[in-house]
PDB file of C-alpha atoms in Angstrom:
ATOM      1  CA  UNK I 743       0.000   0.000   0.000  1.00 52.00           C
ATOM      2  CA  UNK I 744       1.476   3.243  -0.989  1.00 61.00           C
ATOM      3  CA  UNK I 745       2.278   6.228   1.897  1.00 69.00           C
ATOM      4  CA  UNK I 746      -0.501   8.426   2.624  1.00 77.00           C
ATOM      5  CA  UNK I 747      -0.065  11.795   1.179  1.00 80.00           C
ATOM      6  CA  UNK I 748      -2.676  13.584   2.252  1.00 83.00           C
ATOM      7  CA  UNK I 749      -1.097  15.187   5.266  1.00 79.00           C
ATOM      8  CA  UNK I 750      -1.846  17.395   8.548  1.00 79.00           C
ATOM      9  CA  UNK I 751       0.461  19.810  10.088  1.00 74.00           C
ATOM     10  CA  UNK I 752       1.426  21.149  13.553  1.00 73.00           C
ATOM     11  CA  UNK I 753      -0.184  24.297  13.964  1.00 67.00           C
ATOM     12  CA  UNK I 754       2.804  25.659  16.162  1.00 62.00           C
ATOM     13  CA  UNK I 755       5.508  24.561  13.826  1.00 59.00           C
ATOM     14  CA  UNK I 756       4.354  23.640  11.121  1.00 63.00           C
ATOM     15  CA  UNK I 757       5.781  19.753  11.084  1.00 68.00           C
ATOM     16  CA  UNK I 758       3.987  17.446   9.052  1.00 71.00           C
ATOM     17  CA  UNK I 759       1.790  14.967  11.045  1.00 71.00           C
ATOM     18  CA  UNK I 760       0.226  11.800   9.254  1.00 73.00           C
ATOM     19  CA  UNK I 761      -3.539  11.713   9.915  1.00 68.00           C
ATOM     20  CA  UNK I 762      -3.256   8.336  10.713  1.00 66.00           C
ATOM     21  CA  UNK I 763      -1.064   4.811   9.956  1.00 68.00           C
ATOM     22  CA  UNK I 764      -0.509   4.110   6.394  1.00 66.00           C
ATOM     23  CA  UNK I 765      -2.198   0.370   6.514  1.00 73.00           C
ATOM     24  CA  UNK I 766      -5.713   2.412   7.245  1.00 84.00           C
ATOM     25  CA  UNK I 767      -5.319   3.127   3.315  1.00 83.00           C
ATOM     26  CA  UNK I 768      -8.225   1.344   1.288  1.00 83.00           C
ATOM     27  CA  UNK I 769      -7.312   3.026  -1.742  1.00 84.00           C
ATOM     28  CA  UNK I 770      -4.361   5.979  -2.736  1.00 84.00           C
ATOM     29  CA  UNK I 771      -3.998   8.116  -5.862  1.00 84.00           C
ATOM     30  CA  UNK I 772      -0.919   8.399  -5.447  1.00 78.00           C
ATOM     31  CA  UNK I 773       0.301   5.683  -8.239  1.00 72.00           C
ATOM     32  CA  UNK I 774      -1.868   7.455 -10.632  1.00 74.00           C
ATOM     33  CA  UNK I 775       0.555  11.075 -10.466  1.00 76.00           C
ATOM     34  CA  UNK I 776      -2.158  13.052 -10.618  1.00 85.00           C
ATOM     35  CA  UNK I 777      -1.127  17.091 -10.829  1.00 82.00           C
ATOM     36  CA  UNK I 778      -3.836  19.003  -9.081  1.00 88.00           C
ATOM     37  CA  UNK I 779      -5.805  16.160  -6.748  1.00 93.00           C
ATOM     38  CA  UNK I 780      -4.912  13.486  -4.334  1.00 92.00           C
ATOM     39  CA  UNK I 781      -7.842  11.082  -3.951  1.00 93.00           C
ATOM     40  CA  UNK I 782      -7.022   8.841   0.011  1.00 92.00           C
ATOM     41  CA  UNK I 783      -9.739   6.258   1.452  1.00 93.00           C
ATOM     42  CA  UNK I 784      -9.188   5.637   4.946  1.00 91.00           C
ATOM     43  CA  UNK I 785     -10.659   3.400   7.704  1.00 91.00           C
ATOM     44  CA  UNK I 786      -9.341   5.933  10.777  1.00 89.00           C
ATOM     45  CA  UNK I 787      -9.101   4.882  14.658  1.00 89.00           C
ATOM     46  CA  UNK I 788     -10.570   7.004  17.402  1.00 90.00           C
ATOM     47  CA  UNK I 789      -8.088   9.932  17.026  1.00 86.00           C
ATOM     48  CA  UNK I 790      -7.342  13.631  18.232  1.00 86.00           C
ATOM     49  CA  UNK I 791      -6.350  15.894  16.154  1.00 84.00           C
ATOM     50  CA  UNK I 792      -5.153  19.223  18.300  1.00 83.00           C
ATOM     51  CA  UNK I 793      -4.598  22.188  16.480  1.00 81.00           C
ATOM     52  CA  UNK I 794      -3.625  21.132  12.811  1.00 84.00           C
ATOM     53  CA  UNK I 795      -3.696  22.319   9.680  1.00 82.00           C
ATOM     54  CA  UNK I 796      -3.781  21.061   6.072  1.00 85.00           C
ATOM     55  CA  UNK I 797      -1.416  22.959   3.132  1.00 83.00           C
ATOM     56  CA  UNK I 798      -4.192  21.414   0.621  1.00 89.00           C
ATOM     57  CA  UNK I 799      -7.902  22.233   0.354  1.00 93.00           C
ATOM     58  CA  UNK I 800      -9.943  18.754   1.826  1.00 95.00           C
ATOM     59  CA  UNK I 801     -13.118  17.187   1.263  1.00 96.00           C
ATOM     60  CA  UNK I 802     -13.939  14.346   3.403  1.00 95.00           C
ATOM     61  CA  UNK I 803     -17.310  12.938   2.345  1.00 97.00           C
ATOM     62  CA  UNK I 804     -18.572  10.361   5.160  1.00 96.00           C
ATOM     63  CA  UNK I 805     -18.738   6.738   4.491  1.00 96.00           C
ATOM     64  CA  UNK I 806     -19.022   5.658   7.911  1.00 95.00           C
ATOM     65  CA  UNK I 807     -18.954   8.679  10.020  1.00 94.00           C
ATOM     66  CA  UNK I 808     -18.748   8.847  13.860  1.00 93.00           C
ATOM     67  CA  UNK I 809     -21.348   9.880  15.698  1.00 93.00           C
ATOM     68  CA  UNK I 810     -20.415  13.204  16.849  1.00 92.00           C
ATOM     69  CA  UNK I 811     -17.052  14.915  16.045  1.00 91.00           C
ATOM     70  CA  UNK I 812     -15.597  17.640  18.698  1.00 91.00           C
ATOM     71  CA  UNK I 813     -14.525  20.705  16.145  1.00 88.00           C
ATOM     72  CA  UNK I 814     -12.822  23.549  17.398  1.00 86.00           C
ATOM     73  CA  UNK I 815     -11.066  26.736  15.857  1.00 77.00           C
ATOM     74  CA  UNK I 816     -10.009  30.309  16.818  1.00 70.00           C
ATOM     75  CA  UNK I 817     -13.759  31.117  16.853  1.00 71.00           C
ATOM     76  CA  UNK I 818     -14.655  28.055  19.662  1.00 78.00           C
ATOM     77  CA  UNK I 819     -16.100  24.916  19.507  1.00 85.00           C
ATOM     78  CA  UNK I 820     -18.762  23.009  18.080  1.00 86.00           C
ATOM     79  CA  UNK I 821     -20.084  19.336  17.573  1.00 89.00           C
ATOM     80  CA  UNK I 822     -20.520  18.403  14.298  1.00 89.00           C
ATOM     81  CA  UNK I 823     -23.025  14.956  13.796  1.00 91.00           C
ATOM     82  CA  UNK I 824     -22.760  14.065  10.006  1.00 91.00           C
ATOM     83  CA  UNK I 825     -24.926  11.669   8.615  1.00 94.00           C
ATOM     84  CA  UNK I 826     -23.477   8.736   6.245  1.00 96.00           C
ATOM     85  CA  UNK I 827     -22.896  10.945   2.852  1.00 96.00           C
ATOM     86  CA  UNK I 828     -22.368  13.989   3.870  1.00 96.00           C
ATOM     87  CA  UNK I 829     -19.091  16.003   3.273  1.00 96.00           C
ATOM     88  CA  UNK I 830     -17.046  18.096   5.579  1.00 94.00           C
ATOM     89  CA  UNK I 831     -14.792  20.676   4.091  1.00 95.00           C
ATOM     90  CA  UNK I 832     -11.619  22.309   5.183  1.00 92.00           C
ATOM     91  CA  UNK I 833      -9.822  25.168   3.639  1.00 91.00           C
ATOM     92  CA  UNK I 834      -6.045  25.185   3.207  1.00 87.00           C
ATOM     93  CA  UNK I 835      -4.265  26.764   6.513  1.00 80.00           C
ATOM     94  CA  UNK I 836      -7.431  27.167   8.829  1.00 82.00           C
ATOM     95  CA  UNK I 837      -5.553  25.529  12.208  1.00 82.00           C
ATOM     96  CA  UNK I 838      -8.342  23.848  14.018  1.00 85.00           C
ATOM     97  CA  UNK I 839      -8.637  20.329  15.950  1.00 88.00           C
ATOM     98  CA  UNK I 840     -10.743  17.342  15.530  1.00 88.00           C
ATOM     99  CA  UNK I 841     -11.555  14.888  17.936  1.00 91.00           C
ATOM    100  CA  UNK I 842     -13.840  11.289  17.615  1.00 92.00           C
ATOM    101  CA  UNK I 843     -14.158   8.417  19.342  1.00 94.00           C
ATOM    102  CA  UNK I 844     -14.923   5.315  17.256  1.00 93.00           C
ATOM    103  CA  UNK I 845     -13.899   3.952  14.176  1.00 93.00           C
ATOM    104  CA  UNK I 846     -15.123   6.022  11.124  1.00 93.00           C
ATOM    105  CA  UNK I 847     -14.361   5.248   7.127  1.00 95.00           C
ATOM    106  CA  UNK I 848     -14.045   8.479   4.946  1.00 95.00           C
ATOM    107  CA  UNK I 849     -13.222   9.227   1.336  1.00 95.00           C
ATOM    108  CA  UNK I 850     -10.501  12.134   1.610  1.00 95.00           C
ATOM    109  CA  UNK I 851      -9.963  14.308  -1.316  1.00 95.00           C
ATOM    110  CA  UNK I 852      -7.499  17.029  -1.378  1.00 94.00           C
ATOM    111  CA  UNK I 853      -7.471  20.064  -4.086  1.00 94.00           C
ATOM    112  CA  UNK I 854      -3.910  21.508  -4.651  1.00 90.00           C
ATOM    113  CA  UNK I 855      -4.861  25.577  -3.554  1.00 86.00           C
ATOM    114  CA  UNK I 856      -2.910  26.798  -6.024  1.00 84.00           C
ATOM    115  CA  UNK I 857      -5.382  25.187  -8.791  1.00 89.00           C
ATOM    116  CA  UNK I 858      -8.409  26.677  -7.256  1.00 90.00           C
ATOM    117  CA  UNK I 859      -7.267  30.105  -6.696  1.00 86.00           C
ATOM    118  CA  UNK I 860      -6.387  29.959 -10.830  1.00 86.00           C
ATOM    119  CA  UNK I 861     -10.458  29.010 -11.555  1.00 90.00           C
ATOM    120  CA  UNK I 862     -11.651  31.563  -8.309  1.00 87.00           C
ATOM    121  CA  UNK I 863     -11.481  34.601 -10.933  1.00 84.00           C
ATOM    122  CA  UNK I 864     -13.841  32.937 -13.001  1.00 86.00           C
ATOM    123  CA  UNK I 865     -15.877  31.260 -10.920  1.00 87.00           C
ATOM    124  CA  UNK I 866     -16.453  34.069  -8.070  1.00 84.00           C
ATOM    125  CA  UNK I 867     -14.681  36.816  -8.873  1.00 83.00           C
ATOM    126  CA  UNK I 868     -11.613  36.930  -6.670  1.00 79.00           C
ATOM    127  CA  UNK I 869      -8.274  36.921  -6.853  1.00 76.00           C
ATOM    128  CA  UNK I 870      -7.726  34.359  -4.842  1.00 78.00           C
ATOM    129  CA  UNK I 871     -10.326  31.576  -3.597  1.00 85.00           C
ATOM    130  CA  UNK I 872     -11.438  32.673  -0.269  1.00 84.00           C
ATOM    131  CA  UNK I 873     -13.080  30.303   2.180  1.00 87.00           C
ATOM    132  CA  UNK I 874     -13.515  31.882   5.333  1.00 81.00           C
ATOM    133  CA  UNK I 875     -13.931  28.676   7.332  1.00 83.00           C
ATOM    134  CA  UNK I 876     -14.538  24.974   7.724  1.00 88.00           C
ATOM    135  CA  UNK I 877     -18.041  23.462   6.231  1.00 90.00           C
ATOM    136  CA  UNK I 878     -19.976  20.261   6.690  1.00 91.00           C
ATOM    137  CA  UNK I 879     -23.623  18.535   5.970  1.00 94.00           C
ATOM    138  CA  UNK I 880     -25.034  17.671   2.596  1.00 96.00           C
ATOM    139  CA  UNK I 881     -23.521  18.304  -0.146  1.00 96.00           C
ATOM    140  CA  UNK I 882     -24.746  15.531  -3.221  1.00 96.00           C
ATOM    141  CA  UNK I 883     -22.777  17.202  -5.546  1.00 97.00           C
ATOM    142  CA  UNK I 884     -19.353  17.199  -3.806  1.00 96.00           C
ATOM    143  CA  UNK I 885     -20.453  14.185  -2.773  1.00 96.00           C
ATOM    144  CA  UNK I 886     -20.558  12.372  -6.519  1.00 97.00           C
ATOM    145  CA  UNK I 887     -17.893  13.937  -7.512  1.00 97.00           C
ATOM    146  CA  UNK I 888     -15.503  12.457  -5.121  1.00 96.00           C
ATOM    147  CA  UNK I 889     -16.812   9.605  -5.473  1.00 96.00           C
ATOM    148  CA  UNK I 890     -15.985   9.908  -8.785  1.00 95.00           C
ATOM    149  CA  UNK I 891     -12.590  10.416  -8.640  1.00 94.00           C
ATOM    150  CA  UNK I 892     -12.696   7.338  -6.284  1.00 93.00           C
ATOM    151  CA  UNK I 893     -13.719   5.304  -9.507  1.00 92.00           C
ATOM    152  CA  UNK I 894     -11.143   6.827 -11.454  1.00 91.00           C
ATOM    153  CA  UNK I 895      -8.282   6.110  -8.893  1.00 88.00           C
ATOM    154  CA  UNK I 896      -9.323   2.387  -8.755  1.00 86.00           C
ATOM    155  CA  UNK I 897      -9.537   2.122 -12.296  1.00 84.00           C
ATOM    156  CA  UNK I 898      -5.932   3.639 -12.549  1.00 72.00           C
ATOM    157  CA  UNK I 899      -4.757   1.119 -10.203  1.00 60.00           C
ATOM    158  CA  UNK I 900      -5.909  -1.544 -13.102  1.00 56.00           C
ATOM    159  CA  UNK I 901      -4.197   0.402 -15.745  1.00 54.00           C
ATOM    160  CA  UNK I 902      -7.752   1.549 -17.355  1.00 48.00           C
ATOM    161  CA  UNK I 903      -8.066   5.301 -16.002  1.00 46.00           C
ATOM    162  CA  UNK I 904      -6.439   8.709 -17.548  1.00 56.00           C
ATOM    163  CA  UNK I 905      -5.318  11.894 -16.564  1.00 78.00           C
ATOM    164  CA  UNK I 906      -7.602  13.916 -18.460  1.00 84.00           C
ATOM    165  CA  UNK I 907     -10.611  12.594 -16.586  1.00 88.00           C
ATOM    166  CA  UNK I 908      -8.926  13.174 -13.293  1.00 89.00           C
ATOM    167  CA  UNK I 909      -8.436  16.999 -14.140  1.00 91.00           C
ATOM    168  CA  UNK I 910     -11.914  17.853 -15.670  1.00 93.00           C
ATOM    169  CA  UNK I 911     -13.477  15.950 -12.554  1.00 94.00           C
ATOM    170  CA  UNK I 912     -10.934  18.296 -10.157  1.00 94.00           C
ATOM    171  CA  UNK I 913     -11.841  21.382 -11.435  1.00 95.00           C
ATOM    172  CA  UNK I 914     -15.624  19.960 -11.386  1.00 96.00           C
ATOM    173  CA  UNK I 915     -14.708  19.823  -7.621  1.00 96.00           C
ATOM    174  CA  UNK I 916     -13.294  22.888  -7.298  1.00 95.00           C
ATOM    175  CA  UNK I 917     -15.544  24.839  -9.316  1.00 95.00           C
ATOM    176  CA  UNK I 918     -18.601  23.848  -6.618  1.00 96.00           C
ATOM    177  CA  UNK I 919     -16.362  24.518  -3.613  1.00 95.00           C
ATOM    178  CA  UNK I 920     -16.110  28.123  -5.144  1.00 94.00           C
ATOM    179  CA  UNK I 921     -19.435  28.505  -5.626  1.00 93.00           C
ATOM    180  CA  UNK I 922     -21.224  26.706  -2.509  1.00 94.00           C
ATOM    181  CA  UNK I 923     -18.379  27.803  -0.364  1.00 92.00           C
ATOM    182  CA  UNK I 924     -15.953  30.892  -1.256  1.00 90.00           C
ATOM    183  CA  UNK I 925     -16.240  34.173   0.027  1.00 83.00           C
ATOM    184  CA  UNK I 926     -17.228  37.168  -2.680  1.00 76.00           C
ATOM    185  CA  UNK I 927     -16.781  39.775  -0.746  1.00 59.00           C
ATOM    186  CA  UNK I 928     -13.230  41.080   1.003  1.00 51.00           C
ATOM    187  CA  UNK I 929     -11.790  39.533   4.210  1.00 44.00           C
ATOM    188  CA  UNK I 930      -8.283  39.386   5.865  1.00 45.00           C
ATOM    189  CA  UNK I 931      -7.039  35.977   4.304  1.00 44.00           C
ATOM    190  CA  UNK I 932      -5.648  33.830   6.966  1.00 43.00           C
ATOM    191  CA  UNK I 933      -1.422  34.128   6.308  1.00 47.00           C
ATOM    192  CA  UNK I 934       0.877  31.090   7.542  1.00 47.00           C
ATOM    193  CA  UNK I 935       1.664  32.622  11.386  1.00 61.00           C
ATOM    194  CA  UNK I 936       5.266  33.510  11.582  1.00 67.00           C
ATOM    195  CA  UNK I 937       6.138  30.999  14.382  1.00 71.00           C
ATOM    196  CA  UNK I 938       5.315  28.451  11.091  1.00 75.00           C
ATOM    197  CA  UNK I 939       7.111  30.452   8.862  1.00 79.00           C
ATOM    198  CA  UNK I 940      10.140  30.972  11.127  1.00 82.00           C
ATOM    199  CA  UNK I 941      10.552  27.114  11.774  1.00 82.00           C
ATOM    200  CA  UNK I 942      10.101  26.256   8.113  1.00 84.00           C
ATOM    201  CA  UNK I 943      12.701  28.596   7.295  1.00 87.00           C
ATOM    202  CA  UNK I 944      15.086  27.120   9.136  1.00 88.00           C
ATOM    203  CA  UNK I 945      14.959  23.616   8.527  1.00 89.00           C
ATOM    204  CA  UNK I 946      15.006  24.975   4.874  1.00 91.00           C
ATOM    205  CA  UNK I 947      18.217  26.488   5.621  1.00 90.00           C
ATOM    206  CA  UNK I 948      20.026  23.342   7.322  1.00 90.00           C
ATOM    207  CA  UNK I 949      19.340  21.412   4.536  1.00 90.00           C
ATOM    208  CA  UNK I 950      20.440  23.740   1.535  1.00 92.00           C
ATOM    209  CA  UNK I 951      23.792  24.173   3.702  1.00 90.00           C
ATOM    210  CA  UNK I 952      24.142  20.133   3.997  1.00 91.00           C
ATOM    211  CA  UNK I 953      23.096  19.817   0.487  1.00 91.00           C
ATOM    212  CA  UNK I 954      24.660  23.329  -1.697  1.00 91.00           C
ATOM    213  CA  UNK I 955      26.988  20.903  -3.669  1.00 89.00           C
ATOM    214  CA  UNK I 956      23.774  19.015  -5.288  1.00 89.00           C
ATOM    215  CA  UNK I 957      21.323  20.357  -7.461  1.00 86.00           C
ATOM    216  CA  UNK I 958      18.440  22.397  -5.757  1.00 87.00           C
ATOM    217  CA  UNK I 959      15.209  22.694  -7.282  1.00 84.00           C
ATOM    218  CA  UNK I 960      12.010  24.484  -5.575  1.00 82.00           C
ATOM    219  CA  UNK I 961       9.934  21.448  -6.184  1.00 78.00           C
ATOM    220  CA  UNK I 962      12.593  19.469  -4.081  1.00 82.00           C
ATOM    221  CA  UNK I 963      12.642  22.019  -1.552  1.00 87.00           C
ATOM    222  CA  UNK I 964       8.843  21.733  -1.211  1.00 82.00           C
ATOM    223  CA  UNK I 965       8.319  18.530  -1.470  1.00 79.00           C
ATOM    224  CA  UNK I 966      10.609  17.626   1.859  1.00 82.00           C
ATOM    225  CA  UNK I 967       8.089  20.146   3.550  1.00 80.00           C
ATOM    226  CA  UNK I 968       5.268  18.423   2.293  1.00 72.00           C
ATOM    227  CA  UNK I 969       4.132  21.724   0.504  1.00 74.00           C
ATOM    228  CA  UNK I 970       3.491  22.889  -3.250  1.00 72.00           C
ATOM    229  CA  UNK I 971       5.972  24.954  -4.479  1.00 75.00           C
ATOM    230  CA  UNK I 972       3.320  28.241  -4.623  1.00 73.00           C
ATOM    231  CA  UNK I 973       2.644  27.638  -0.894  1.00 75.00           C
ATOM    232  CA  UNK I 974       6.631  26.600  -0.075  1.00 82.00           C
ATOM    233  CA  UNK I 975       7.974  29.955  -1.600  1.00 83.00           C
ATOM    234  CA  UNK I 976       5.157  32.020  -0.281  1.00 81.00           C
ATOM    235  CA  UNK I 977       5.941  30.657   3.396  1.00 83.00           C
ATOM    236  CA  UNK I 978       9.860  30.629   2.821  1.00 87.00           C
ATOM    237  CA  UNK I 979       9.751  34.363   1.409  1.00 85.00           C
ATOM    238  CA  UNK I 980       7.397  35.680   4.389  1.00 82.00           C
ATOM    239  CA  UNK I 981      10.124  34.303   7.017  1.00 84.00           C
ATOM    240  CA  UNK I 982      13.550  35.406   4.856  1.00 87.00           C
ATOM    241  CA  UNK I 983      12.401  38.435   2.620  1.00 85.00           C
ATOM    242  CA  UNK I 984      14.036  36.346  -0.634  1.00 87.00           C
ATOM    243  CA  UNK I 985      12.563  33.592  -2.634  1.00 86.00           C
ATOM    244  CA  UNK I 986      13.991  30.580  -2.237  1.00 88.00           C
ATOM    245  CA  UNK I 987      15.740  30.513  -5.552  1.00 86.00           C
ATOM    246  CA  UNK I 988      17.486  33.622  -3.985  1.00 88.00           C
ATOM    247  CA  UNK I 989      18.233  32.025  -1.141  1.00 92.00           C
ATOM    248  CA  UNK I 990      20.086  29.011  -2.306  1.00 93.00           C
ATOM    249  CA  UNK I 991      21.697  31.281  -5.227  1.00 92.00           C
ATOM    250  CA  UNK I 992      23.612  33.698  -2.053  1.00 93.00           C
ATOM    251  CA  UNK I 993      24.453  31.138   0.071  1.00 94.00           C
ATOM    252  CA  UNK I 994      25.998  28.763  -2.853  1.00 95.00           C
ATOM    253  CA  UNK I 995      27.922  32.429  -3.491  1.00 95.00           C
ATOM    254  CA  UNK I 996      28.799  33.340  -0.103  1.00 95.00           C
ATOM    255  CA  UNK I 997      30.583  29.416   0.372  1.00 95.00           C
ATOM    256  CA  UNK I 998      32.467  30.092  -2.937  1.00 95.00           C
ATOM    257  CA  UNK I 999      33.353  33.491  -1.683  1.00 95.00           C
ATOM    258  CA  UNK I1000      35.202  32.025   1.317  1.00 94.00           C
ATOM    259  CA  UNK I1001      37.234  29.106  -0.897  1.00 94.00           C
ATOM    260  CA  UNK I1002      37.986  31.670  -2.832  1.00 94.00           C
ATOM    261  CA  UNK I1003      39.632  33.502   0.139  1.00 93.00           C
ATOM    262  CA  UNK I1004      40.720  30.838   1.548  1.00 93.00           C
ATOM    263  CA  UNK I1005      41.954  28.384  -0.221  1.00 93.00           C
ATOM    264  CA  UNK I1006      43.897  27.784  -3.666  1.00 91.00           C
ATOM    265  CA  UNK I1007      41.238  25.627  -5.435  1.00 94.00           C
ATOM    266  CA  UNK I1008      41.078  26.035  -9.260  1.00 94.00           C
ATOM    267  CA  UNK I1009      37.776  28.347  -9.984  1.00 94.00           C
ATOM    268  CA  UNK I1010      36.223  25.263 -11.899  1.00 94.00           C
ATOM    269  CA  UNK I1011      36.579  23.120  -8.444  1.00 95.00           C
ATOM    270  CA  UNK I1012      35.328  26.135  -6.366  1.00 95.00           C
ATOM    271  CA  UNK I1013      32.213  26.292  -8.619  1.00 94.00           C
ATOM    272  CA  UNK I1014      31.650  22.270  -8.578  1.00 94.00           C
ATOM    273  CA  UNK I1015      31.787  22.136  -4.858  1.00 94.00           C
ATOM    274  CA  UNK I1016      29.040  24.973  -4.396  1.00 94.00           C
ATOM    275  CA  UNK I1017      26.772  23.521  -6.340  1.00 93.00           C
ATOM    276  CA  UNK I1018      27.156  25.501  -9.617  1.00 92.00           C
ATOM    277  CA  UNK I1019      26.408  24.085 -12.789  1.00 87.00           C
ATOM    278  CA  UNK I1020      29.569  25.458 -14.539  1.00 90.00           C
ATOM    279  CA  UNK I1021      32.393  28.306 -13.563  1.00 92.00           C
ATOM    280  CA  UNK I1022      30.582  30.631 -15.900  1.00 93.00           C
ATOM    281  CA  UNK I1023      27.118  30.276 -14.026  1.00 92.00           C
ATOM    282  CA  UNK I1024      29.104  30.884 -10.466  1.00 94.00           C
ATOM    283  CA  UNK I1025      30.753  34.448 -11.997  1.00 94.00           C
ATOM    284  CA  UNK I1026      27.642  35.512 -13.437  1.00 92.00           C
ATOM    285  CA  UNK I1027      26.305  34.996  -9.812  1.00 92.00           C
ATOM    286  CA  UNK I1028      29.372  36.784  -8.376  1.00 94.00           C
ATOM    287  CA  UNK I1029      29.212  39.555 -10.926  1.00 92.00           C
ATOM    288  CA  UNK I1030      25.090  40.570  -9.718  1.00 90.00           C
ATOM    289  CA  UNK I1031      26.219  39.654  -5.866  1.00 92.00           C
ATOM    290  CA  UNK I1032      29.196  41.167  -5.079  1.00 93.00           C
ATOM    291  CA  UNK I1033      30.297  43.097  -7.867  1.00 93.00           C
ATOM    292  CA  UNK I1034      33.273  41.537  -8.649  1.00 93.00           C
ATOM    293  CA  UNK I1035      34.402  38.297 -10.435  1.00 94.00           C
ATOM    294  CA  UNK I1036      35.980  34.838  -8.318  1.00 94.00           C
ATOM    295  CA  UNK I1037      39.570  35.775 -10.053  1.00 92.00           C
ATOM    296  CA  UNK I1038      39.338  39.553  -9.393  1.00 92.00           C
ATOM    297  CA  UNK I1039      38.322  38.650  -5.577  1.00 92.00           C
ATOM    298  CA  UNK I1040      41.009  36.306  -5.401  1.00 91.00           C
ATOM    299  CA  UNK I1041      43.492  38.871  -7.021  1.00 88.00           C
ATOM    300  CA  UNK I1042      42.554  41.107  -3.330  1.00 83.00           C
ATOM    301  CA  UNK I1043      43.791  38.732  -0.971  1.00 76.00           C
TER     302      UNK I1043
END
């Protein structure tokens, strides 16, 4: 069975938290490489989920729901008591806890944000898809169309499905999350706190130091995080001012800076070791950086 990707995260530091052991997987997308939806069936313990948050829009439509679930947010707490069916949507970032106490079976599907917010122009007239908060009851047409995708991932995993299926039933899906559930007019957008920022940031800088001699691509970057690459660089920039592109560009400079200084390496070696692609790339670099090239810095010493 393949690793659940459908993940939560600590609402303190943003660490990624499986929602539950990967052998409560009935069925997984994952195989099928989908680019904009990950479609997870899970038979779930009694679990307690305190203050978490998901990077990915979710719609959990209840196959065998528990009785009552104990929500809570910023705004308090409430008991939710789905019937078998229904759906219960959370947005992307909204920290909030979940608590039940018996088995339950649900059909999880999660909606990369970055995909919705490019139909929320279109569909509601935003910028950005705006969902104020967490949703749940009936919901038939959410409902089918998950289930849908269901189909579709289970056919993949016989060889018979397609990709082009997959995306026109996503944006389906997110088109009617817009509409039943997106905000139309203006409200402060909930922003990744700084605490989560902060802590990303620097795990993202212990491993481009460990790693500058490799090649180091955003997607890479984001995928150790768990994250997309829009919502990666968005939390990476927030905590560092840069991009990190920019990052990973000054730090590869500032380590061939001090071999430069420091040490009689040949330019060419300098430039392998820091991760360059060739000498020419690592002078362009120092030319926009520090104004000068690796032989006239070397020339100062």
């Amino acid at each position: 069975m393949p690793l659940s990707r459908i993940l939560a995260h600590a609402g303190d530091d943003g660490r990624a938290l499986r929602l539950a052991g990967d052998s409560s997987l009935s069925l997984s997308s994952t195989a099928a490489g989908w680019r904009h939806v990950k479609v997870e069936q899970q038979v779930l313990p009694p679990t307690e989920l305190r203050d978490r948050f998901l990077t990915e829009h979710l719609l959990s439509v209840q196959i065998r729901p528990a009785r009552v679930y104990d929500y809570r947010n910023a705004h308090g707490r409430a008991e939710l008591r789905p019937e078998p069916g229904d759906v219960v949507f959370t947005p992307a970032w909204l920290v909030s806890s979940f608590t039940w106490c018996e088995e339950i079976e649900v059909l999880n599907v999660a909606l990369d944000p970055a995909f919705v917010d490019g139909l929320a122009a279109g569909v509601v007239g935003t910028e950005t898809a705006r969902f104020p908060c967490e949703r749940h009851g009936p919901d038939p047409q959410a409902r089918m169309i998950g289930l849908a995708l269901a189909a579709e991932a289970r056919a993949r995993e016989d060889e018979r499905g397609g990709d082009a299926l997959a995306d026109a039933l996503a944006t389906a899906l997110a088109v009617r999350l817009l509409r039943r559930y997106a905000s139309r007019g203006p409200y402060p957008r909930e922003e990744p706190s700084r605490r989560r920022a902060d802590a990303l940031a620097a795990r993202v800088r212990e491993r481009v130091d460990a790693a500058l001699d490799h090649p180091l691509t955003l997607s890479d970057l984001a995928a150790a995080e768990n994250l997309s690459p829009f919502h990666f660089a968005r939390m990476f920039k927030s905590a560092t001012g840069v991009p990190p592109y920019r990052y990973v560009t000054q730090r590869r400079v500032e380590r061939a800076k001090h071999l430069v200084l420091t040490s009689d390496l040949p330019v060419a070696e300098i430039a392998r070791r820091c991760g360059f692609a060739a000498p020419a790339q690592m002078t362009r670099a120092f030319r926009r950086i520090l104004s000068v090239t690796p032989t006239g810095l070397r020339r100062r010493r």
